[in-house]
PDB file of C-alpha atoms and ligand atoms in Angstrom:
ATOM      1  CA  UNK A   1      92.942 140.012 116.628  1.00 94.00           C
ATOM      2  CA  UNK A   2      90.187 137.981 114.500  1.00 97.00           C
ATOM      3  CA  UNK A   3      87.924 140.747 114.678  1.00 97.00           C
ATOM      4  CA  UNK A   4      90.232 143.776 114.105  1.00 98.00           C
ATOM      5  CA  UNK A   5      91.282 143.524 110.298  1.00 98.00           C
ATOM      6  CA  UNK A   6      92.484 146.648 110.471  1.00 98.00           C
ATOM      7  CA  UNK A   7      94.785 145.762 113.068  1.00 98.00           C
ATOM      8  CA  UNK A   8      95.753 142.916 111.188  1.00 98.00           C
ATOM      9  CA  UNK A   9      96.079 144.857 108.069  1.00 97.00           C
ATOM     10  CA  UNK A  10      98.182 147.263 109.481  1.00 97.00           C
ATOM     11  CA  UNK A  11     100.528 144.561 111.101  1.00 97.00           C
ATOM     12  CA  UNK A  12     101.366 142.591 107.828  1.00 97.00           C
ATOM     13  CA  UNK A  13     101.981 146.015 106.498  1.00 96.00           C
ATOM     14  CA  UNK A  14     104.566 146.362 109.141  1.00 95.00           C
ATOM     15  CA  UNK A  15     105.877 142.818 108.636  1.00 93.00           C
ATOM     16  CA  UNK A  16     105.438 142.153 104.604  1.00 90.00           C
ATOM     17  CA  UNK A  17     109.181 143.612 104.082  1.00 91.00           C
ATOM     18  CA  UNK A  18     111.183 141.251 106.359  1.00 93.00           C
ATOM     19  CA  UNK A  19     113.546 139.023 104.533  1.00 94.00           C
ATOM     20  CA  UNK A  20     111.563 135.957 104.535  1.00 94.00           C
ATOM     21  CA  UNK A  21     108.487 133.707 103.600  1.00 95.00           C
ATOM     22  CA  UNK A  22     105.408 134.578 105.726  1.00 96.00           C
ATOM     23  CA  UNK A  23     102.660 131.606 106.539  1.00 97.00           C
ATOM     24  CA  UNK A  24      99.690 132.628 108.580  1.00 98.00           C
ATOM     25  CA  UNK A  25      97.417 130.138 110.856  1.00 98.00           C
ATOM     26  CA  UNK A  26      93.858 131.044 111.317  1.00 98.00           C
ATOM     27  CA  UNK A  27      90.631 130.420 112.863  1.00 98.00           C
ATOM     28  CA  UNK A  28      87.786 131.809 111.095  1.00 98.00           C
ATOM     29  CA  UNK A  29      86.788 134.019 113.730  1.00 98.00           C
ATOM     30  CA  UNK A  30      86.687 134.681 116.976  1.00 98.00           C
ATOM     31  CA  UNK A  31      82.805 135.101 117.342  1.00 98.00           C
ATOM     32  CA  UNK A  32      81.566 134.883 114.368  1.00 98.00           C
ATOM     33  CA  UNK A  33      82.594 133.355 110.530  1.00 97.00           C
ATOM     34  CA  UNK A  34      81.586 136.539 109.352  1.00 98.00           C
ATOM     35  CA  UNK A  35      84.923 137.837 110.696  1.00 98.00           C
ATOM     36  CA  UNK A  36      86.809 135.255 107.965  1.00 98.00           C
ATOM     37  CA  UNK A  37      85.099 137.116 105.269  1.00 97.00           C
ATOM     38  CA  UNK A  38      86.672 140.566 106.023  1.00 97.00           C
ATOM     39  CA  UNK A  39      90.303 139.223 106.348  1.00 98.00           C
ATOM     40  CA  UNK A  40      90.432 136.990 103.415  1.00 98.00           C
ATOM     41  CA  UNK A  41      90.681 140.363 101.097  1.00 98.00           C
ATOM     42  CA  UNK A  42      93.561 141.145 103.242  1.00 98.00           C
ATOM     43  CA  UNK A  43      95.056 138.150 103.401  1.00 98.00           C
ATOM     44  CA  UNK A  44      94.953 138.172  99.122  1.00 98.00           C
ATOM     45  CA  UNK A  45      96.328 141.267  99.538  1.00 97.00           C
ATOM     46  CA  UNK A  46     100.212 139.663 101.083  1.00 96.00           C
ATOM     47  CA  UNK A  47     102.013 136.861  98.750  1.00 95.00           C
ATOM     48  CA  UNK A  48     102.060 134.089 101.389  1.00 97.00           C
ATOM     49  CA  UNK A  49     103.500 130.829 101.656  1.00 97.00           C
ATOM     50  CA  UNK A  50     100.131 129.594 102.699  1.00 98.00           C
ATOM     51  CA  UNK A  51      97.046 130.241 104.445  1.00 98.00           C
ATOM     52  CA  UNK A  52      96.300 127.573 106.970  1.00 98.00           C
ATOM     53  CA  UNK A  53      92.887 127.134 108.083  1.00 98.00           C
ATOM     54  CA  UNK A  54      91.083 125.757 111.165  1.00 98.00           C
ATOM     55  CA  UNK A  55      87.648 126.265 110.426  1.00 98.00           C
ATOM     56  CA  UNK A  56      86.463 127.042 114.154  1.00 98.00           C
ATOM     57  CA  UNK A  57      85.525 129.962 115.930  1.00 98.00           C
ATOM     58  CA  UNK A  58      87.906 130.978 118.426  1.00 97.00           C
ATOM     59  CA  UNK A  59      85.196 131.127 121.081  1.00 98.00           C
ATOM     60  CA  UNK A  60      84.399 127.396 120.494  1.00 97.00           C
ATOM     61  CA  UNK A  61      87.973 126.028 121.665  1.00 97.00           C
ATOM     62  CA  UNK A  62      87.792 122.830 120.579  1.00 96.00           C
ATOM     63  CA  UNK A  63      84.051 121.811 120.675  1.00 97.00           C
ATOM     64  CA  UNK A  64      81.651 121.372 118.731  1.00 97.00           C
ATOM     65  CA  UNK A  65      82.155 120.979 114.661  1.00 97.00           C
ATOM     66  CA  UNK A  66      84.801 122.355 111.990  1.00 98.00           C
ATOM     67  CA  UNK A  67      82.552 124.785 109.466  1.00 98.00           C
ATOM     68  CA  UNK A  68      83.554 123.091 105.937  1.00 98.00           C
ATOM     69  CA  UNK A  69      81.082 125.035 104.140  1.00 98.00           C
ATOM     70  CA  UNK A  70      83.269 128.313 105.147  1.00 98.00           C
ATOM     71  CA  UNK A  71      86.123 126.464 104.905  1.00 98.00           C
ATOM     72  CA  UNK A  72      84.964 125.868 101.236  1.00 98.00           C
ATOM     73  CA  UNK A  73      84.345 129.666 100.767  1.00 98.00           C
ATOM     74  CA  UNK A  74      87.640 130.624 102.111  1.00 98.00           C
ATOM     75  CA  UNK A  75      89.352 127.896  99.659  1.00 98.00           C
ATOM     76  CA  UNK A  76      87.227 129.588  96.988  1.00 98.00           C
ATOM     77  CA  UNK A  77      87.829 133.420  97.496  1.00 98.00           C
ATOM     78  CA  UNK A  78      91.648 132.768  98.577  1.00 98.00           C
ATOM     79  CA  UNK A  79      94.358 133.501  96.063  1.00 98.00           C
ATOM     80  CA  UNK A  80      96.888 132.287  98.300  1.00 98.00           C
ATOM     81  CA  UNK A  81      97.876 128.371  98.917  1.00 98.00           C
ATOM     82  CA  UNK A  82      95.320 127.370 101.859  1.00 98.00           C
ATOM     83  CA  UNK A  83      96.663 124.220 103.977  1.00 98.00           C
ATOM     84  CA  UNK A  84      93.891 122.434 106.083  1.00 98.00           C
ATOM     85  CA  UNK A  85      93.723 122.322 109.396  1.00 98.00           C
ATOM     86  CA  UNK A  86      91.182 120.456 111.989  1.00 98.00           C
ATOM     87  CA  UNK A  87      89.824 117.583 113.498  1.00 98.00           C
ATOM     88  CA  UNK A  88      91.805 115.049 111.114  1.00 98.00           C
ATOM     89  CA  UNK A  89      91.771 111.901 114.128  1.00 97.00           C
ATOM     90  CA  UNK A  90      92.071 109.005 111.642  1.00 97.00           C
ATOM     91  CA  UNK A  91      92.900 108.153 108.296  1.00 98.00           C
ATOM     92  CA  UNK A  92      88.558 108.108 107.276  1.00 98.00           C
ATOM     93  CA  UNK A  93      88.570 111.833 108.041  1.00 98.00           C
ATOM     94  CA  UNK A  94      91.746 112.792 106.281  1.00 98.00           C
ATOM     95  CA  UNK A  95      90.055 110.785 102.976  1.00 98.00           C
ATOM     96  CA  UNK A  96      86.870 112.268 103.406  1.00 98.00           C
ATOM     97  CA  UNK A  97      88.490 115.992 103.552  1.00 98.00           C
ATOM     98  CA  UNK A  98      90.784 114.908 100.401  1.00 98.00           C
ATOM     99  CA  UNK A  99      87.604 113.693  98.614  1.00 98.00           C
ATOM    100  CA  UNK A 100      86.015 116.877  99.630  1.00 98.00           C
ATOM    101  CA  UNK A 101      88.586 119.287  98.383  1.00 98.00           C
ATOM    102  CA  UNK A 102      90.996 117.921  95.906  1.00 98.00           C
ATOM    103  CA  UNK A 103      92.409 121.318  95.773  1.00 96.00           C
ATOM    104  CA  UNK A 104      94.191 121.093  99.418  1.00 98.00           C
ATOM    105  CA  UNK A 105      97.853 120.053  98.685  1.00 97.00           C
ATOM    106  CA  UNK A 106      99.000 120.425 102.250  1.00 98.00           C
ATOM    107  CA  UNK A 107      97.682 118.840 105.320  1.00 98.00           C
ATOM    108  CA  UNK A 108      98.265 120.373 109.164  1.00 98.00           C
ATOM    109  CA  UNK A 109      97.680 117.639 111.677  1.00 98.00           C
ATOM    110  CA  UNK A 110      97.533 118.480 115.273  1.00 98.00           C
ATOM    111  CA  UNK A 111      96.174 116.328 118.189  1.00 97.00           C
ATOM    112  CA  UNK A 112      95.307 113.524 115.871  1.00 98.00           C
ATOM    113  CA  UNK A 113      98.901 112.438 115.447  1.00 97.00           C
ATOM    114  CA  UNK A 114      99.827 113.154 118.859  1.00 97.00           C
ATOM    115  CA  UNK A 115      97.521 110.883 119.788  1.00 97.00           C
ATOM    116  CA  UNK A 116      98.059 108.094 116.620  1.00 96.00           C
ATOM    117  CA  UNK A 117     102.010 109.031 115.725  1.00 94.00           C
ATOM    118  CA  UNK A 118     101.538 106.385 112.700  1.00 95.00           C
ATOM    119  CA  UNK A 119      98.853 108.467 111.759  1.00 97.00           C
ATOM    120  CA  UNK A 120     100.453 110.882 109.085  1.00 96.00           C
ATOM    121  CA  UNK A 121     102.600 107.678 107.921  1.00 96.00           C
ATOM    122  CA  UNK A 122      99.135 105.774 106.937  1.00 96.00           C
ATOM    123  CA  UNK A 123      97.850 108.445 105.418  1.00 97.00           C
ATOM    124  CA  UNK A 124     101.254 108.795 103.324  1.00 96.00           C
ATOM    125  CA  UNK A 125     101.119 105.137 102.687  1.00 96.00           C
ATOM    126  CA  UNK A 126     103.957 104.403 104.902  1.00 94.00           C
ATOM    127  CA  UNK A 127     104.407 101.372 106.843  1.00 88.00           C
ATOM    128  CA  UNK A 128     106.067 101.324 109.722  1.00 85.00           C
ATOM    129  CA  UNK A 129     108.409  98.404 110.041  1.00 84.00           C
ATOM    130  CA  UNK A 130     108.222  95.980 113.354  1.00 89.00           C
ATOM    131  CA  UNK A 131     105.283  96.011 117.004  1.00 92.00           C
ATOM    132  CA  UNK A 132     104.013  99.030 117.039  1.00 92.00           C
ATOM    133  CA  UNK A 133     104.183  99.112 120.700  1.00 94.00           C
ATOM    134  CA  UNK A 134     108.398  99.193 120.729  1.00 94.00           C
ATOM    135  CA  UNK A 135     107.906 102.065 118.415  1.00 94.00           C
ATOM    136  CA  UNK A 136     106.171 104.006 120.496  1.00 95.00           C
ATOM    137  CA  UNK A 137     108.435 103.094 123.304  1.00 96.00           C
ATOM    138  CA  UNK A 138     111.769 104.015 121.266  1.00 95.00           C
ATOM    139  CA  UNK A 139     109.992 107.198 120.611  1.00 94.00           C
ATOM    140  CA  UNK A 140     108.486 108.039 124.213  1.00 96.00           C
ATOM    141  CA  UNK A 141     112.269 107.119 125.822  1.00 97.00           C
ATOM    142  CA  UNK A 142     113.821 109.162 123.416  1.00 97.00           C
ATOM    143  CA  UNK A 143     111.814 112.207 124.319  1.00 96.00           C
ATOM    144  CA  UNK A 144     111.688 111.263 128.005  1.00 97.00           C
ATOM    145  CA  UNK A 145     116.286 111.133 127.902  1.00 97.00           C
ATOM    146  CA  UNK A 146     116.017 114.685 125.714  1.00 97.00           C
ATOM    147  CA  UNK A 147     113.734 115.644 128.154  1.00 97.00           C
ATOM    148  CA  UNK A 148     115.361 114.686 131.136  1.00 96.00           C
ATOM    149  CA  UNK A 149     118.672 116.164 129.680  1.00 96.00           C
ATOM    150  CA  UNK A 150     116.898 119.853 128.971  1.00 95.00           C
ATOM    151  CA  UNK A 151     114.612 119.982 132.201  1.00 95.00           C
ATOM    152  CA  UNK A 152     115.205 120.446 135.593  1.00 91.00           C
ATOM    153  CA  UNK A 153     113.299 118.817 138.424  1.00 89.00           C
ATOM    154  CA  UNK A 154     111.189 115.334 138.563  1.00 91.00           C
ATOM    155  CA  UNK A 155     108.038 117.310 138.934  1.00 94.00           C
ATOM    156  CA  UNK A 156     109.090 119.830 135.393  1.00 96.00           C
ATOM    157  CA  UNK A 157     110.015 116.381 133.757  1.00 97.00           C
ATOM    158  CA  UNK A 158     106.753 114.392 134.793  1.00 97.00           C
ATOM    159  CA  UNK A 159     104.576 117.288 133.686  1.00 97.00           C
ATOM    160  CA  UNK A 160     106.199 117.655 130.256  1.00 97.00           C
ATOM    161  CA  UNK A 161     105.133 113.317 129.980  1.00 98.00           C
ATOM    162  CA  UNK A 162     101.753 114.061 130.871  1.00 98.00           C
ATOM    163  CA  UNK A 163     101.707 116.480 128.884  1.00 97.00           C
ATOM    164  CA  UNK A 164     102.752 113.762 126.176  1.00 97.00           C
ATOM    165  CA  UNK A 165     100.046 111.355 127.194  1.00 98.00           C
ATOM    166  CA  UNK A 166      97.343 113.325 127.600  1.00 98.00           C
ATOM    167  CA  UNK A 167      96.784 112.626 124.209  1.00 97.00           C
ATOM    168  CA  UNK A 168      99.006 109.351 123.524  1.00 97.00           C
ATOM    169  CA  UNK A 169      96.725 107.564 125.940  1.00 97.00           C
ATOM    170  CA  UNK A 170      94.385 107.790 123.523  1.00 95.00           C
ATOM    171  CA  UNK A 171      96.424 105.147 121.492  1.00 92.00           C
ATOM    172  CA  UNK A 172      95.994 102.470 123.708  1.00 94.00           C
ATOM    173  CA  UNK A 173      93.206 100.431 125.169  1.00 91.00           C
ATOM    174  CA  UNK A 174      91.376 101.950 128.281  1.00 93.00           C
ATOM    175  CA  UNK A 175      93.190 105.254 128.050  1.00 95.00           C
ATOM    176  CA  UNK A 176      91.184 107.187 130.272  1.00 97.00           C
ATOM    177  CA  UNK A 177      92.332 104.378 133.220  1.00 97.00           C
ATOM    178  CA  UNK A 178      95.935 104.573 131.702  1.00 97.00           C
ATOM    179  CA  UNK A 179      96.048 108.040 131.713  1.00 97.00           C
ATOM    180  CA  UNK A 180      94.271 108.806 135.217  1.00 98.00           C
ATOM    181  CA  UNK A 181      96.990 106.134 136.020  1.00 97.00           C
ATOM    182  CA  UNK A 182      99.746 108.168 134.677  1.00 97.00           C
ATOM    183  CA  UNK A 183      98.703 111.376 135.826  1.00 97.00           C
ATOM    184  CA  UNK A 184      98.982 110.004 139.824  1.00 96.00           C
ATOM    185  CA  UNK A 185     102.245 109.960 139.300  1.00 96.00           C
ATOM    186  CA  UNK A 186     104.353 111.809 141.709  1.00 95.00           C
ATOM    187  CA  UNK A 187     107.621 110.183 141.778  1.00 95.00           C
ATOM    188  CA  UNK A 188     109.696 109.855 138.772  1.00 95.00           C
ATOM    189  CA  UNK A 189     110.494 106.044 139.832  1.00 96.00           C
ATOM    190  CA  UNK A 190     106.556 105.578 139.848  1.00 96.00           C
ATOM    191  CA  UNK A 191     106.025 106.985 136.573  1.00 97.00           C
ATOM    192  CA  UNK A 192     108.942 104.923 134.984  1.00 96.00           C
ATOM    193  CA  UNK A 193     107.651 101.553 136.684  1.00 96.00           C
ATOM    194  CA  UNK A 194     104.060 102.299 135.036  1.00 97.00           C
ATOM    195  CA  UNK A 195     105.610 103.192 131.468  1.00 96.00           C
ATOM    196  CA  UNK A 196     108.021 100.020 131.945  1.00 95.00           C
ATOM    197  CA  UNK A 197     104.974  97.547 132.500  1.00 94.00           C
ATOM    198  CA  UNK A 198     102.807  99.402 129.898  1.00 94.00           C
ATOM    199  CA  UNK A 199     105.535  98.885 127.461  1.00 93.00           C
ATOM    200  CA  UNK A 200     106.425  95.128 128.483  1.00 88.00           C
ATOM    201  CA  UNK A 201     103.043  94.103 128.993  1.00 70.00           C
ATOM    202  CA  UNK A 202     102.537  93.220 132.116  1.00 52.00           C
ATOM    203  CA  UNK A 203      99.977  95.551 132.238  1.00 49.00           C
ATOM    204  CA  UNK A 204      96.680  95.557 131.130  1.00 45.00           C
ATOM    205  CA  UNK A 205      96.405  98.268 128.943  1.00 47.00           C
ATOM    206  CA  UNK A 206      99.305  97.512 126.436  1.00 49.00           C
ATOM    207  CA  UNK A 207      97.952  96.737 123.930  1.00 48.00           C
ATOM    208  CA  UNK A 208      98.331  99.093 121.325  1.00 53.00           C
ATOM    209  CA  UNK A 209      95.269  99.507 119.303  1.00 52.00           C
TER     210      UNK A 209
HETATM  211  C1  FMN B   1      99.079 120.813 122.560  1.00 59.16           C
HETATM  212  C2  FMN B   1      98.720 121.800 121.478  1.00 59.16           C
HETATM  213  C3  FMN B   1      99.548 122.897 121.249  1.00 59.16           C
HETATM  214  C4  FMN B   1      99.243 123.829 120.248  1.00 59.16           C
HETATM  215  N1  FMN B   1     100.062 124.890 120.028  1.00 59.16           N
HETATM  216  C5  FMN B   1      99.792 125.744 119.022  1.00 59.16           C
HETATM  217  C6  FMN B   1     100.653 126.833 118.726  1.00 59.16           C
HETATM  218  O1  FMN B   1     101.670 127.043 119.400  1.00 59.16           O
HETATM  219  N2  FMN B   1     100.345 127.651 117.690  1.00 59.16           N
HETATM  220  C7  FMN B   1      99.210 127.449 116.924  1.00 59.16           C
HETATM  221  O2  FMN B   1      98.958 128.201 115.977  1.00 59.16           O
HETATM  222  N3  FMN B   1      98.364 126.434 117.189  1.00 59.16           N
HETATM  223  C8  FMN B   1      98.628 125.588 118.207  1.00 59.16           C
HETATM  224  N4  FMN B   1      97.764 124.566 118.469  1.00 59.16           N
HETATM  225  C9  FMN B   1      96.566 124.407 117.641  1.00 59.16           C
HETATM  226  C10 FMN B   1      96.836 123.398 116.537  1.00 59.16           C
HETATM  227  O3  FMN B   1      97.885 123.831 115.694  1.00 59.16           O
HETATM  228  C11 FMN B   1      95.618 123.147 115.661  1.00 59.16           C
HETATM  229  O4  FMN B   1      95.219 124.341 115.025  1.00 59.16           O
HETATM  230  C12 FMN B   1      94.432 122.609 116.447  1.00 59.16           C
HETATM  231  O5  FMN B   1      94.844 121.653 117.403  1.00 59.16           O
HETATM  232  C13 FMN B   1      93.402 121.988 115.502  1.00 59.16           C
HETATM  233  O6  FMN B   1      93.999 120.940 114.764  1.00 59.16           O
HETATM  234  P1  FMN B   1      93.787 119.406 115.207  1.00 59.16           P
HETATM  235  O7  FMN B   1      92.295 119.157 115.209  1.00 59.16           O
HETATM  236  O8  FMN B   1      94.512 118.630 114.139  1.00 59.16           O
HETATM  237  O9  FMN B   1      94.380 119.244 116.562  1.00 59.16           O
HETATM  238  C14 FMN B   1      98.063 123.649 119.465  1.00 59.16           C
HETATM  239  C15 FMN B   1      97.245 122.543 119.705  1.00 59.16           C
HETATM  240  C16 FMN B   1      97.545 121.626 120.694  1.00 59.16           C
HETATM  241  C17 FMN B   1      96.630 120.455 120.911  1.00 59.16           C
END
């Protein structure tokens, strides 16, 4: 709908009564940032909760660069609480975005902590107690038993977990080998004897980084 603000107009209109707080999450266009620059009027124009941001162009997925200078102009022109979103992978980017705009009070974090779960705790200042590696283990066996509780079918269960590590992997030593690993799974008791050895050590790629 990026480059339809009336259509976007005309469906807060229908949705600004409704008894409760409204957020919106946007790219800044699909094909063009000029597209941001029409909707933030209308966006000023609705008393939201926030205004989250993810400076792309919908056309670029996820290549290629986050635009902070429109990102700045956005911040600038909205009257509206804007929350940042984008490309925050460690805790240097998130203090190089805080340095950048002091203004931001709220932080969205996607892939990075999917891929670093102590991510959002470092940048808080939060240490997590004990091996980082059995915390990431309590974590991925919880999911996997809510998981295996809620889903039907070895092959629905092992898709949801690579799902998981597609990005996870990325936490660990040689995570493309770990993760083309993983995803050869077939077999639920194949996939559990590869997390069991990742997570005891008796594999290579263990170590968590
Ligand atoms: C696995 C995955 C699922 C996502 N699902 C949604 C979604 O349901 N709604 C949404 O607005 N954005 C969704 N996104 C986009 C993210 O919220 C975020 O805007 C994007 O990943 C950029 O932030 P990041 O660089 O921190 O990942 C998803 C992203 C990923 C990687």
């Amino acid at each position: 709908m990026l480059p339809e603000p009336d259509k976007i107009a005309a469906f807060l209109e229908t949705i600004a009564d409704m008894p409760c707080r409204l957020s919106i999450k946007t790219r800044i266009g699909r094909r063009s940032s000029a597209e941001i620059q029409a909707l933030m009027p209308i966006f000023n124009s609705f008393p939201l909760e926030e205004l989250i941001i993810h400076p792309r162009l919908g056309v670029q997925l996820y290549k290629g660069v986050v635009d902070l200078d429109v990102f700045a102009d956005c911040l600038t022109s909205s009257t509206n609480p804007v929350t940042y979103n984008g490309d925050i992978c460690t805790l240097e980017d998130f203090n190089r975005l805080a340095e950048r705009f002091p203004k931001i009070q709220k932080w969205m974090i996607g892939r990075g902590a999917l891929t670093d779960p102590f991510l959002p705790g470092a940048i808080k200042g939060i240490s997590i107690a004990g091996d980082p590696l059995q915390v990431i283990k309590s974590f991925h066996d919880d999911l996997y038993n809510k998981y295996s509780q809620r889903l039907s079918g070895d092959s629905h269960l092992l898709g949801r977990m690579k799902a998981v590590w597609f990005y996870l992997a990325g936490s660990f030593p040689n995570h493309n080998k770990l993760l083309k690993k993983i995803q050869k799974t077939k077999k639920i008791a194949s996939y559990t004897r590869l997390i069991d050895d990742l997570f005891h050590g008796e594999n290579p790629d263990a170590k968590h980084r």
